[in-house]
Every structure is written in structure tokens, then in C-alpha cells.
Amino acid sequence: MSIGYLNGKIINPGDPVLPIDERGHQFGDGVYEYIRVYGGRAFMMKEHMERFFKSAEAIKLNLSHTPEEIQAIVDDLIERSGLSDCDVYMQATRGIAPRNHLFPNVPASISMTVKPFRAMDETLREQGAKVKLLPDERWQNCWIKTLNLLPNLLAKQEAFEAGAFEAVLVRDGIVTEGSSSNIFLVKDGTLVTPPATKHILHGITRIAVLDIAAELGISVEEKEFAPEAVFEAEEVFLTSTGIEIVPVTSADDQVIGSGKPGAVTKKIYEAFMKRV
Ligand code: PMP
């Protein structure tokens, strides 16, 4: 059963419970996390909590809970939901106050939902996904997981309308990440991914993949690359909490590598599935 939580109360996720003067609603003045639950346990919860608190701090938002308190709320919600394979969406905003750009002196709001996991179309994983390269029109602080996702939505929609699964974003001639995923490529057997700068979200799945690569003895380079590197790669894949690891077999309608999901991608995916 899907379940919702708002500032200490259990709610139905569909209930209209927020006033208009809510800063997440009016300004996107908040931060969020999206966490997968496998077998009743939130995956890499510690890393998600670290990122959530770093994001909040970066926007000068004082959360009214400790990471441990949030973890306890999440555990309680998962138990109440009765779901074992599900996802947790969590967001914190600067609260409820009459609309004004200046920060109000009110407590932060925290809301969550626990919902059954919406599985992705598995043929994508078997056959590989198409991506479209698009300009990265976001601000400079993409490492903060804020509610302001409009440039991401516009890029994803444009990619979708062009028949692609994901938009791969390019800033100043450098590939940053997907609209809602991180990007990896394999070149000469080495795994390459853009470094965790301000211009990308420091993905939790990205952390897991880097760790798995080290474990499997695959050499890794965190370095910037241009769009050409995507077309010339042996393999390309995307990572995120929702899609886990998805091979990319074409970019801007050009075939990548053999045109099929590659061996390194498969090896990393299998190791990832063992972990979860
Ligand atoms: N980059 C962006 C822009 C994202 O929205 C996401 C999804 N949250 C990711 C990367 C992947 O991050 P994670 O592995 O933590 O889900």
C-alpha cells in the first residue's frame, strides 16, 4: 500500500494537504532524495542521508530532524506500507509562509512517500537505450539535489519526443550527465565517468558502480570528456537509483560499439544486482 508522511503525520499520498503558500510549491525552495528499497531495506541509506543533509546545508535549510530520526521515520513507513520492493521519495522545503523571496522564520517541512516500485521496461536493459545529446542549460550547482528540475524536464521531454530514453547533457563542450542519471563509458577497457564536480549530481548509484569496478579490478578514470568520446566508446551506460544500470547502444542515432549491451556493463550490472 502506498503511504505518505507530512511533518509527523501519516497521510494518504493523494490527499490535498499542502497550503498554496508552501515554498516548495511556489519557489521550488527545497531539496529531495529518491531511495530504492530492496527486500524491505533502503539501499545505501547512509549515502542518501549524507547527500540530503549536504543539499539542505547548501541551500541554508535547517532540517528539523537528525539523519537517525529520518531513518527511523523511513523504516516505520516501509513497515506500515507492507511493501518490500518499493521506493521512498523524500523532500524538505523551507516551510509554509506568505510568498516572499526572503527566507521566512518558520520550521522546514518534511514529506515522504513510500510507493510500490515502478519497474522500468526490461527490454531497454537487454537491448540498450538510445540517448540524445542536448545542451546542459542548468545552473552551476547541479551537485545540490534541489526541487528545481525544469531544465532536466525540458531535456528529458525533448529526448523522449526524438525517440530517445535519456538526454545526455553537454556544457561548454563537455559531457556532464543525463537529465536524471550519471553517465559512464568504456574506452580501451577502462571505465570513464565525469568527475564529481559542481556540474553533476554525485549519484549514489555512481558511487556503487565505482566501488564495484574497484572490486572487479576494472580500471577507472574520473575525467571530463567531449561528446565525441561517447560516439567512439566501446560501451556506454547510465546509472540512477530508479534505472540502476542501463546500457546505451546509440547516441543521436549513431550506433555505439557493437550496438549491443557490452560485456563490462553486464559484469557491473550483475555485481550491482548481487549487492542489492
Ligand atoms: N543525475 C541527475 C541529474 C539525477 O537526477 C539523478 C537521479 N537522482 C542522478 C544523476 C543519479 O543519481 P542517483 O544514482 O543517486 O539516483
PDB file of C-alpha atoms and ligand atoms in Angstrom:
ATOM      1  CA  MET A   1       0.000   0.000   0.000  1.00  0.00           C
ATOM      2  CA  SER A   2       1.327   3.467  -0.846  1.00  0.00           C
ATOM      3  CA  ILE A   3       1.792   5.668   2.174  1.00  0.00           C
ATOM      4  CA  GLY A   4       2.587   9.311   2.767  1.00  0.00           C
ATOM      5  CA  TYR A   5       4.115  11.349   5.564  1.00  0.00           C
ATOM      6  CA  LEU A   6       3.977  15.069   6.212  1.00  0.00           C
ATOM      7  CA  ASN A   7       5.535  16.746   9.241  1.00  0.00           C
ATOM      8  CA  GLY A   8       4.834  13.965  11.711  1.00  0.00           C
ATOM      9  CA  LYS A   9       1.528  12.760  10.259  1.00  0.00           C
ATOM     10  CA  ILE A  10       0.807   9.651   8.235  1.00  0.00           C
ATOM     11  CA  ILE A  11      -1.264  10.606   5.219  1.00  0.00           C
ATOM     12  CA  ASN A  12      -2.620   9.194   2.010  1.00  0.00           C
ATOM     13  CA  PRO A  13      -0.190  10.324  -0.750  1.00  0.00           C
ATOM     14  CA  GLY A  14      -3.136  11.528  -2.834  1.00  0.00           C
ATOM     15  CA  ASP A  15      -4.569  13.781  -0.100  1.00  0.00           C
ATOM     16  CA  PRO A  16      -4.526  17.532  -0.808  1.00  0.00           C
ATOM     17  CA  VAL A  17      -2.710  18.560   2.359  1.00  0.00           C
ATOM     18  CA  LEU A  18      -0.425  21.473   1.480  1.00  0.00           C
ATOM     19  CA  PRO A  19      -1.489  25.122   1.547  1.00  0.00           C
ATOM     20  CA  ILE A  20      -0.767  27.283  -1.523  1.00  0.00           C
ATOM     21  CA  ASP A  21       1.802  29.242   0.484  1.00  0.00           C
ATOM     22  CA  GLU A  22       4.216  26.338   0.594  1.00  0.00           C
ATOM     23  CA  ARG A  23       7.701  27.268  -0.564  1.00  0.00           C
ATOM     24  CA  GLY A  24       8.377  24.011  -2.355  1.00  0.00           C
ATOM     25  CA  HIS A  25       5.218  24.598  -4.351  1.00  0.00           C
ATOM     26  CA  GLN A  26       5.794  28.291  -5.044  1.00  0.00           C
ATOM     27  CA  PHE A  27       9.589  28.541  -5.390  1.00  0.00           C
ATOM     28  CA  GLY A  28      10.923  25.002  -5.616  1.00  0.00           C
ATOM     29  CA  ASP A  29      12.644  26.095  -2.402  1.00  0.00           C
ATOM     30  CA  GLY A  30      13.744  22.684  -1.193  1.00  0.00           C
ATOM     31  CA  VAL A  31      15.767  19.537  -1.674  1.00  0.00           C
ATOM     32  CA  TYR A  32      14.890  15.891  -2.156  1.00  0.00           C
ATOM     33  CA  GLU A  33      16.086  12.291  -2.274  1.00  0.00           C
ATOM     34  CA  TYR A  34      14.848   9.217  -4.046  1.00  0.00           C
ATOM     35  CA  ILE A  35      15.808   5.915  -2.439  1.00  0.00           C
ATOM     36  CA  ARG A  36      15.229   2.322  -3.552  1.00  0.00           C
ATOM     37  CA  VAL A  37      14.076  -0.282  -1.082  1.00  0.00           C
ATOM     38  CA  TYR A  38      15.086  -3.868  -1.847  1.00  0.00           C
ATOM     39  CA  GLY A  39      13.730  -6.671   0.342  1.00  0.00           C
ATOM     40  CA  GLY A  40      12.357  -4.176   2.864  1.00  0.00           C
ATOM     41  CA  ARG A  41      15.669  -2.333   3.296  1.00  0.00           C
ATOM     42  CA  ALA A  42      16.592   1.097   1.975  1.00  0.00           C
ATOM     43  CA  PHE A  43      19.665   0.694  -0.257  1.00  0.00           C
ATOM     44  CA  MET A  44      22.694   2.906   0.563  1.00  0.00           C
ATOM     45  CA  MET A  45      20.610   4.901   3.043  1.00  0.00           C
ATOM     46  CA  LYS A  46      23.699   6.350   4.736  1.00  0.00           C
ATOM     47  CA  GLU A  47      24.926   7.853   1.454  1.00  0.00           C
ATOM     48  CA  HIS A  48      21.449   9.193   0.646  1.00  0.00           C
ATOM     49  CA  MET A  49      21.241  10.827   4.076  1.00  0.00           C
ATOM     50  CA  GLU A  50      24.670  12.392   3.649  1.00  0.00           C
ATOM     51  CA  ARG A  51      23.659  13.871   0.313  1.00  0.00           C
ATOM     52  CA  PHE A  52      20.273  15.045   1.659  1.00  0.00           C
ATOM     53  CA  PHE A  53      21.926  16.920   4.535  1.00  0.00           C
ATOM     54  CA  LYS A  54      24.635  18.356   2.272  1.00  0.00           C
ATOM     55  CA  SER A  55      21.977  19.586  -0.175  1.00  0.00           C
ATOM     56  CA  ALA A  56      19.964  21.152   2.672  1.00  0.00           C
ATOM     57  CA  GLU A  57      23.056  22.850   4.059  1.00  0.00           C
ATOM     58  CA  ALA A  58      23.979  24.159   0.611  1.00  0.00           C
ATOM     59  CA  ILE A  59      20.623  25.973   0.356  1.00  0.00           C
ATOM     60  CA  LYS A  60      20.835  27.128   4.005  1.00  0.00           C
ATOM     61  CA  LEU A  61      17.882  24.978   5.015  1.00  0.00           C
ATOM     62  CA  ASN A  62      17.874  23.780   8.629  1.00  0.00           C
ATOM     63  CA  LEU A  63      16.262  20.365   8.762  1.00  0.00           C
ATOM     64  CA  SER A  64      14.295  19.780  11.928  1.00  0.00           C
ATOM     65  CA  HIS A  65      15.460  16.142  12.182  1.00  0.00           C
ATOM     66  CA  THR A  66      18.717  14.244  12.547  1.00  0.00           C
ATOM     67  CA  PRO A  67      19.668  11.621   9.944  1.00  0.00           C
ATOM     68  CA  GLU A  68      18.863   8.941  12.543  1.00  0.00           C
ATOM     69  CA  GLU A  69      15.369  10.366  13.102  1.00  0.00           C
ATOM     70  CA  ILE A  70      14.744  10.410   9.354  1.00  0.00           C
ATOM     71  CA  GLN A  71      15.986   6.843   9.074  1.00  0.00           C
ATOM     72  CA  ALA A  72      13.527   5.822  11.827  1.00  0.00           C
ATOM     73  CA  ILE A  73      10.635   7.531  10.018  1.00  0.00           C
ATOM     74  CA  VAL A  74      11.592   5.789   6.767  1.00  0.00           C
ATOM     75  CA  ASP A  75      11.786   2.382   8.475  1.00  0.00           C
ATOM     76  CA  ASP A  76       8.390   2.955  10.087  1.00  0.00           C
ATOM     77  CA  LEU A  77       6.811   3.994   6.773  1.00  0.00           C
ATOM     78  CA  ILE A  78       8.238   0.972   4.953  1.00  0.00           C
ATOM     79  CA  GLU A  79       6.837  -1.294   7.651  1.00  0.00           C
ATOM     80  CA  ARG A  80       3.409   0.362   7.571  1.00  0.00           C
ATOM     81  CA  SER A  81       3.302   0.113   3.787  1.00  0.00           C
ATOM     82  CA  GLY A  82       3.859  -3.638   3.930  1.00  0.00           C
ATOM     83  CA  LEU A  83       5.969  -3.264   0.775  1.00  0.00           C
ATOM     84  CA  SER A  84       9.344  -4.883   0.329  1.00  0.00           C
ATOM     85  CA  ASP A  85      10.296  -3.726  -3.175  1.00  0.00           C
ATOM     86  CA  CYS A  86       9.404  -0.077  -3.217  1.00  0.00           C
ATOM     87  CA  ASP A  87      10.776   3.417  -3.356  1.00  0.00           C
ATOM     88  CA  VAL A  88      10.985   6.269  -0.912  1.00  0.00           C
ATOM     89  CA  TYR A  89      10.671   9.841  -2.101  1.00  0.00           C
ATOM     90  CA  MET A  90      11.636  12.445   0.498  1.00  0.00           C
ATOM     91  CA  GLN A  91      11.624  16.199   0.269  1.00  0.00           C
ATOM     92  CA  ALA A  92      12.326  19.054   2.621  1.00  0.00           C
ATOM     93  CA  THR A  93      11.258  22.630   1.952  1.00  0.00           C
ATOM     94  CA  ARG A  94      11.644  25.984   3.659  1.00  0.00           C
ATOM     95  CA  GLY A  95       8.138  25.586   5.018  1.00  0.00           C
ATOM     96  CA  ILE A  96       4.874  27.450   4.826  1.00  0.00           C
ATOM     97  CA  ALA A  97       4.819  31.266   4.839  1.00  0.00           C
ATOM     98  CA  PRO A  98       3.292  34.100   2.794  1.00  0.00           C
ATOM     99  CA  ARG A  99       5.111  34.353  -0.534  1.00  0.00           C
ATOM    100  CA  ASN A 100       8.314  36.370  -0.181  1.00  0.00           C
ATOM    101  CA  HIS A 101      11.740  35.750  -1.692  1.00  0.00           C
ATOM    102  CA  LEU A 102      13.413  36.305   1.692  1.00  0.00           C
ATOM    103  CA  PHE A 103      13.657  33.279   3.962  1.00  0.00           C
ATOM    104  CA  PRO A 104      10.781  33.034   6.481  1.00  0.00           C
ATOM    105  CA  ASN A 105      11.343  32.238  10.131  1.00  0.00           C
ATOM    106  CA  VAL A 106       9.291  29.039  10.136  1.00  0.00           C
ATOM    107  CA  PRO A 107      10.226  25.373  10.535  1.00  0.00           C
ATOM    108  CA  ALA A 108      11.261  23.345   7.498  1.00  0.00           C
ATOM    109  CA  SER A 109       8.659  20.957   6.131  1.00  0.00           C
ATOM    110  CA  ILE A 110       9.459  17.334   5.509  1.00  0.00           C
ATOM    111  CA  SER A 111       7.357  14.986   3.445  1.00  0.00           C
ATOM    112  CA  MET A 112       7.803  11.463   2.158  1.00  0.00           C
ATOM    113  CA  THR A 113       6.042   8.809   0.166  1.00  0.00           C
ATOM    114  CA  VAL A 114       6.615   5.083   0.055  1.00  0.00           C
ATOM    115  CA  LYS A 115       5.205   3.549  -3.114  1.00  0.00           C
ATOM    116  CA  PRO A 116       5.462   0.238  -4.958  1.00  0.00           C
ATOM    117  CA  PHE A 117       8.474   0.272  -7.229  1.00  0.00           C
ATOM    118  CA  ARG A 118       7.575   1.205 -10.803  1.00  0.00           C
ATOM    119  CA  ALA A 119       9.644  -1.208 -12.822  1.00  0.00           C
ATOM    120  CA  MET A 120      11.317   0.020 -15.966  1.00  0.00           C
ATOM    121  CA  ASP A 121      10.821  -1.721 -19.298  1.00  0.00           C
ATOM    122  CA  GLU A 122      13.434  -4.513 -19.087  1.00  0.00           C
ATOM    123  CA  THR A 123      13.845  -4.705 -22.877  1.00  0.00           C
ATOM    124  CA  LEU A 124      15.838  -1.470 -22.509  1.00  0.00           C
ATOM    125  CA  ARG A 125      18.368  -3.297 -20.387  1.00  0.00           C
ATOM    126  CA  GLU A 126      18.504  -6.230 -22.796  1.00  0.00           C
ATOM    127  CA  GLN A 127      18.697  -4.222 -25.999  1.00  0.00           C
ATOM    128  CA  GLY A 128      20.223  -0.961 -24.837  1.00  0.00           C
ATOM    129  CA  ALA A 129      18.784   2.537 -24.788  1.00  0.00           C
ATOM    130  CA  LYS A 130      19.045   5.464 -27.190  1.00  0.00           C
ATOM    131  CA  VAL A 131      20.188   8.838 -25.921  1.00  0.00           C
ATOM    132  CA  LYS A 132      20.121  12.312 -27.393  1.00  0.00           C
ATOM    133  CA  LEU A 133      22.833  14.872 -26.689  1.00  0.00           C
ATOM    134  CA  LEU A 134      21.422  18.243 -25.641  1.00  0.00           C
ATOM    135  CA  PRO A 135      22.819  21.463 -24.169  1.00  0.00           C
ATOM    136  CA  ASP A 136      23.080  21.489 -20.371  1.00  0.00           C
ATOM    137  CA  GLU A 137      21.107  24.624 -19.542  1.00  0.00           C
ATOM    138  CA  ARG A 138      21.119  24.191 -15.773  1.00  0.00           C
ATOM    139  CA  TRP A 139      22.710  26.446 -13.163  1.00  0.00           C
ATOM    140  CA  GLN A 140      26.221  25.975 -11.751  1.00  0.00           C
ATOM    141  CA  ASN A 141      25.291  23.917  -8.670  1.00  0.00           C
ATOM    142  CA  CYS A 142      23.982  20.686 -10.097  1.00  0.00           C
ATOM    143  CA  TRP A 143      25.510  18.740  -7.209  1.00  0.00           C
ATOM    144  CA  ILE A 144      22.708  20.067  -4.960  1.00  0.00           C
ATOM    145  CA  LYS A 145      19.620  17.880  -5.306  1.00  0.00           C
ATOM    146  CA  THR A 146      17.094  20.721  -5.400  1.00  0.00           C
ATOM    147  CA  LEU A 147      13.463  20.661  -6.472  1.00  0.00           C
ATOM    148  CA  ASN A 148      14.295  22.948  -9.412  1.00  0.00           C
ATOM    149  CA  LEU A 149      14.254  20.401 -12.201  1.00  0.00           C
ATOM    150  CA  LEU A 150      12.780  22.368 -15.087  1.00  0.00           C
ATOM    151  CA  PRO A 151      15.867  22.227 -17.363  1.00  0.00           C
ATOM    152  CA  ASN A 152      16.086  18.489 -16.649  1.00  0.00           C
ATOM    153  CA  LEU A 153      12.407  18.005 -17.511  1.00  0.00           C
ATOM    154  CA  LEU A 154      12.692  20.004 -20.729  1.00  0.00           C
ATOM    155  CA  ALA A 155      15.717  17.996 -21.841  1.00  0.00           C
ATOM    156  CA  LYS A 156      14.137  14.651 -20.945  1.00  0.00           C
ATOM    157  CA  GLN A 157      10.950  15.550 -22.804  1.00  0.00           C
ATOM    158  CA  GLU A 158      12.889  16.697 -25.887  1.00  0.00           C
ATOM    159  CA  ALA A 159      14.873  13.447 -25.887  1.00  0.00           C
ATOM    160  CA  PHE A 160      11.679  11.424 -25.465  1.00  0.00           C
ATOM    161  CA  GLU A 161       9.973  13.231 -28.356  1.00  0.00           C
ATOM    162  CA  ALA A 162      13.020  12.378 -30.504  1.00  0.00           C
ATOM    163  CA  GLY A 163      12.571   8.682 -29.614  1.00  0.00           C
ATOM    164  CA  ALA A 164      15.368   8.564 -27.034  1.00  0.00           C
ATOM    165  CA  PHE A 165      15.269   7.255 -23.468  1.00  0.00           C
ATOM    166  CA  GLU A 166      17.510   9.896 -21.943  1.00  0.00           C
ATOM    167  CA  ALA A 167      19.055  13.289 -22.681  1.00  0.00           C
ATOM    168  CA  VAL A 168      22.820  13.403 -22.220  1.00  0.00           C
ATOM    169  CA  LEU A 169      23.764  16.946 -21.291  1.00  0.00           C
ATOM    170  CA  VAL A 170      26.712  18.892 -22.667  1.00  0.00           C
ATOM    171  CA  ARG A 171      28.104  22.040 -21.010  1.00  0.00           C
ATOM    172  CA  ASP A 172      30.868  24.024 -22.753  1.00  0.00           C
ATOM    173  CA  GLY A 173      31.804  21.071 -24.950  1.00  0.00           C
ATOM    174  CA  ILE A 174      31.993  18.654 -22.001  1.00  0.00           C
ATOM    175  CA  VAL A 175      29.521  15.848 -21.227  1.00  0.00           C
ATOM    176  CA  THR A 176      28.142  16.278 -17.721  1.00  0.00           C
ATOM    177  CA  GLU A 177      25.434  13.667 -17.056  1.00  0.00           C
ATOM    178  CA  GLY A 178      21.957  12.518 -18.061  1.00  0.00           C
ATOM    179  CA  SER A 179      18.852  14.572 -17.243  1.00  0.00           C
ATOM    180  CA  SER A 180      18.221  12.134 -14.370  1.00  0.00           C
ATOM    181  CA  SER A 181      21.221   9.814 -14.468  1.00  0.00           C
ATOM    182  CA  ASN A 182      25.021   9.694 -14.454  1.00  0.00           C
ATOM    183  CA  ILE A 183      26.964   8.541 -17.480  1.00  0.00           C
ATOM    184  CA  PHE A 184      29.843   6.070 -17.818  1.00  0.00           C
ATOM    185  CA  LEU A 185      31.745   4.912 -20.853  1.00  0.00           C
ATOM    186  CA  VAL A 186      34.234   2.160 -21.531  1.00  0.00           C
ATOM    187  CA  LYS A 187      37.266   3.062 -23.643  1.00  0.00           C
ATOM    188  CA  ASP A 188      40.211   0.695 -24.167  1.00  0.00           C
ATOM    189  CA  GLY A 189      38.773  -1.405 -21.348  1.00  0.00           C
ATOM    190  CA  THR A 190      38.869   1.493 -18.873  1.00  0.00           C
ATOM    191  CA  LEU A 191      35.720   2.770 -17.228  1.00  0.00           C
ATOM    192  CA  VAL A 192      35.459   6.552 -17.609  1.00  0.00           C
ATOM    193  CA  THR A 193      32.981   8.885 -15.915  1.00  0.00           C
ATOM    194  CA  PRO A 194      32.943  12.663 -15.427  1.00  0.00           C
ATOM    195  CA  PRO A 195      34.467  13.749 -12.101  1.00  0.00           C
ATOM    196  CA  ALA A 196      32.157  14.675  -9.216  1.00  0.00           C
ATOM    197  CA  THR A 197      32.346  18.439  -9.754  1.00  0.00           C
ATOM    198  CA  LYS A 198      29.686  21.094  -9.053  1.00  0.00           C
ATOM    199  CA  HIS A 199      28.279  20.425 -12.521  1.00  0.00           C
ATOM    200  CA  ILE A 200      26.906  16.965 -11.857  1.00  0.00           C
ATOM    201  CA  LEU A 201      24.800  15.256  -9.244  1.00  0.00           C
ATOM    202  CA  HIS A 202      27.003  12.966  -7.180  1.00  0.00           C
ATOM    203  CA  GLY A 203      24.879   9.918  -7.837  1.00  0.00           C
ATOM    204  CA  ILE A 204      24.598   7.193  -5.241  1.00  0.00           C
ATOM    205  CA  THR A 205      24.492   4.534  -7.975  1.00  0.00           C
ATOM    206  CA  ARG A 206      27.620   6.179  -9.416  1.00  0.00           C
ATOM    207  CA  ILE A 207      29.357   5.620  -6.059  1.00  0.00           C
ATOM    208  CA  ALA A 208      28.230   1.973  -6.058  1.00  0.00           C
ATOM    209  CA  VAL A 209      29.494   1.445  -9.631  1.00  0.00           C
ATOM    210  CA  LEU A 210      32.902   2.975  -8.872  1.00  0.00           C
ATOM    211  CA  ASP A 211      33.181   0.714  -5.856  1.00  0.00           C
ATOM    212  CA  ILE A 212      32.127  -2.369  -7.855  1.00  0.00           C
ATOM    213  CA  ALA A 213      34.652  -1.539 -10.599  1.00  0.00           C
ATOM    214  CA  ALA A 214      37.442  -1.381  -7.989  1.00  0.00           C
ATOM    215  CA  GLU A 215      36.278  -4.701  -6.572  1.00  0.00           C
ATOM    216  CA  LEU A 216      36.255  -6.330 -10.024  1.00  0.00           C
ATOM    217  CA  GLY A 217      39.682  -4.941 -10.890  1.00  0.00           C
ATOM    218  CA  ILE A 218      38.340  -2.768 -13.732  1.00  0.00           C
ATOM    219  CA  SER A 219      40.485   0.355 -14.190  1.00  0.00           C
ATOM    220  CA  VAL A 220      38.602   3.609 -13.654  1.00  0.00           C
ATOM    221  CA  GLU A 221      39.261   7.197 -14.663  1.00  0.00           C
ATOM    222  CA  GLU A 222      37.155  10.078 -13.404  1.00  0.00           C
ATOM    223  CA  LYS A 223      37.813  12.613 -16.146  1.00  0.00           C
ATOM    224  CA  GLU A 224      35.988  15.014 -18.404  1.00  0.00           C
ATOM    225  CA  PHE A 225      35.170  14.012 -21.953  1.00  0.00           C
ATOM    226  CA  ALA A 226      33.653  15.600 -25.040  1.00  0.00           C
ATOM    227  CA  PRO A 227      30.609  14.252 -26.931  1.00  0.00           C
ATOM    228  CA  GLU A 228      32.927  12.561 -29.483  1.00  0.00           C
ATOM    229  CA  ALA A 229      34.083  10.204 -26.731  1.00  0.00           C
ATOM    230  CA  VAL A 230      30.507   8.934 -26.404  1.00  0.00           C
ATOM    231  CA  PHE A 231      30.334   8.054 -30.107  1.00  0.00           C
ATOM    232  CA  GLU A 232      33.793   6.457 -30.024  1.00  0.00           C
ATOM    233  CA  ALA A 233      33.294   4.454 -26.816  1.00  0.00           C
ATOM    234  CA  GLU A 234      33.216   0.669 -26.733  1.00  0.00           C
ATOM    235  CA  GLU A 235      30.349   0.805 -24.257  1.00  0.00           C
ATOM    236  CA  VAL A 236      28.230   3.476 -22.625  1.00  0.00           C
ATOM    237  CA  PHE A 237      25.806   3.130 -19.729  1.00  0.00           C
ATOM    238  CA  LEU A 238      23.634   5.266 -17.470  1.00  0.00           C
ATOM    239  CA  THR A 239      23.133   4.897 -13.727  1.00  0.00           C
ATOM    240  CA  SER A 240      20.466   6.039 -11.309  1.00  0.00           C
ATOM    241  CA  THR A 241      18.516   4.783  -8.341  1.00  0.00           C
ATOM    242  CA  GLY A 242      15.424   4.150 -10.464  1.00  0.00           C
ATOM    243  CA  ILE A 243      17.010   2.520 -13.532  1.00  0.00           C
ATOM    244  CA  GLU A 244      20.059   1.051 -11.754  1.00  0.00           C
ATOM    245  CA  ILE A 245      22.359   0.436 -14.741  1.00  0.00           C
ATOM    246  CA  VAL A 246      21.120   0.773 -18.312  1.00  0.00           C
ATOM    247  CA  PRO A 247      23.320   0.178 -21.359  1.00  0.00           C
ATOM    248  CA  VAL A 248      23.276   2.808 -24.093  1.00  0.00           C
ATOM    249  CA  THR A 249      23.634   1.494 -27.623  1.00  0.00           C
ATOM    250  CA  SER A 250      23.004   4.610 -29.674  1.00  0.00           C
ATOM    251  CA  ALA A 251      23.513   8.349 -29.323  1.00  0.00           C
ATOM    252  CA  ASP A 252      21.957  10.829 -31.745  1.00  0.00           C
ATOM    253  CA  ASP A 253      21.056   7.770 -33.881  1.00  0.00           C
ATOM    254  CA  GLN A 254      24.714   6.713 -34.163  1.00  0.00           C
ATOM    255  CA  VAL A 255      25.473   3.171 -33.054  1.00  0.00           C
ATOM    256  CA  ILE A 256      27.818   2.834 -30.063  1.00  0.00           C
ATOM    257  CA  GLY A 257      30.302  -0.059 -30.004  1.00  0.00           C
ATOM    258  CA  SER A 258      28.770  -3.282 -31.267  1.00  0.00           C
ATOM    259  CA  GLY A 259      25.259  -1.819 -30.971  1.00  0.00           C
ATOM    260  CA  LYS A 260      24.549  -4.281 -28.170  1.00  0.00           C
ATOM    261  CA  PRO A 261      24.981  -4.009 -24.393  1.00  0.00           C
ATOM    262  CA  GLY A 262      28.673  -4.587 -23.679  1.00  0.00           C
ATOM    263  CA  ALA A 263      30.471  -7.158 -21.540  1.00  0.00           C
ATOM    264  CA  VAL A 264      31.828  -4.668 -18.969  1.00  0.00           C
ATOM    265  CA  THR A 265      28.372  -3.119 -18.482  1.00  0.00           C
ATOM    266  CA  LYS A 266      26.848  -6.576 -17.969  1.00  0.00           C
ATOM    267  CA  LYS A 267      29.527  -7.568 -15.478  1.00  0.00           C
ATOM    268  CA  ILE A 268      28.996  -4.405 -13.443  1.00  0.00           C
ATOM    269  CA  TYR A 269      25.209  -4.777 -13.589  1.00  0.00           C
ATOM    270  CA  GLU A 270      25.411  -8.366 -12.328  1.00  0.00           C
ATOM    271  CA  ALA A 271      27.665  -7.311  -9.452  1.00  0.00           C
ATOM    272  CA  PHE A 272      25.281  -4.438  -8.657  1.00  0.00           C
ATOM    273  CA  MET A 273      22.280  -6.804  -8.544  1.00  0.00           C
ATOM    274  CA  LYS A 274      24.187  -9.061  -6.156  1.00  0.00           C
ATOM    275  CA  ARG A 275      24.713  -6.075  -3.877  1.00  0.00           C
ATOM    276  CA  VAL A 276      21.084  -5.024  -3.780  1.00  0.00           C
TER     277      VAL A 276
HETATM  278  N1  PMP B   1      21.992  12.979 -12.125  1.00  0.00           N
HETATM  279  C1  PMP B   1      20.787  13.548 -12.023  1.00  0.00           C
HETATM  280  C2  PMP B   1      20.582  14.900 -12.612  1.00  0.00           C
HETATM  281  C3  PMP B   1      19.737  12.886 -11.356  1.00  0.00           C
HETATM  282  O1  PMP B   1      18.538  13.466 -11.233  1.00  0.00           O
HETATM  283  C4  PMP B   1      19.960  11.580 -10.851  1.00  0.00           C
HETATM  284  C5  PMP B   1      18.842  10.817 -10.190  1.00  0.00           C
HETATM  285  N2  PMP B   1      18.632  11.211  -8.879  1.00  0.00           N
HETATM  286  C6  PMP B   1      21.235  11.022 -10.966  1.00  0.00           C
HETATM  287  C7  PMP B   1      22.230  11.755 -11.617  1.00  0.00           C
HETATM  288  C8  PMP B   1      21.550   9.672 -10.395  1.00  0.00           C
HETATM  289  O2  PMP B   1      21.661   9.737  -9.001  1.00  0.00           O
HETATM  290  P1  PMP B   1      21.337   8.502  -8.055  1.00  0.00           P
HETATM  291  O3  PMP B   1      22.222   7.384  -8.523  1.00  0.00           O
HETATM  292  O4  PMP B   1      21.683   8.967  -6.706  1.00  0.00           O
HETATM  293  O5  PMP B   1      19.901   8.173  -8.227  1.00  0.00           O
END
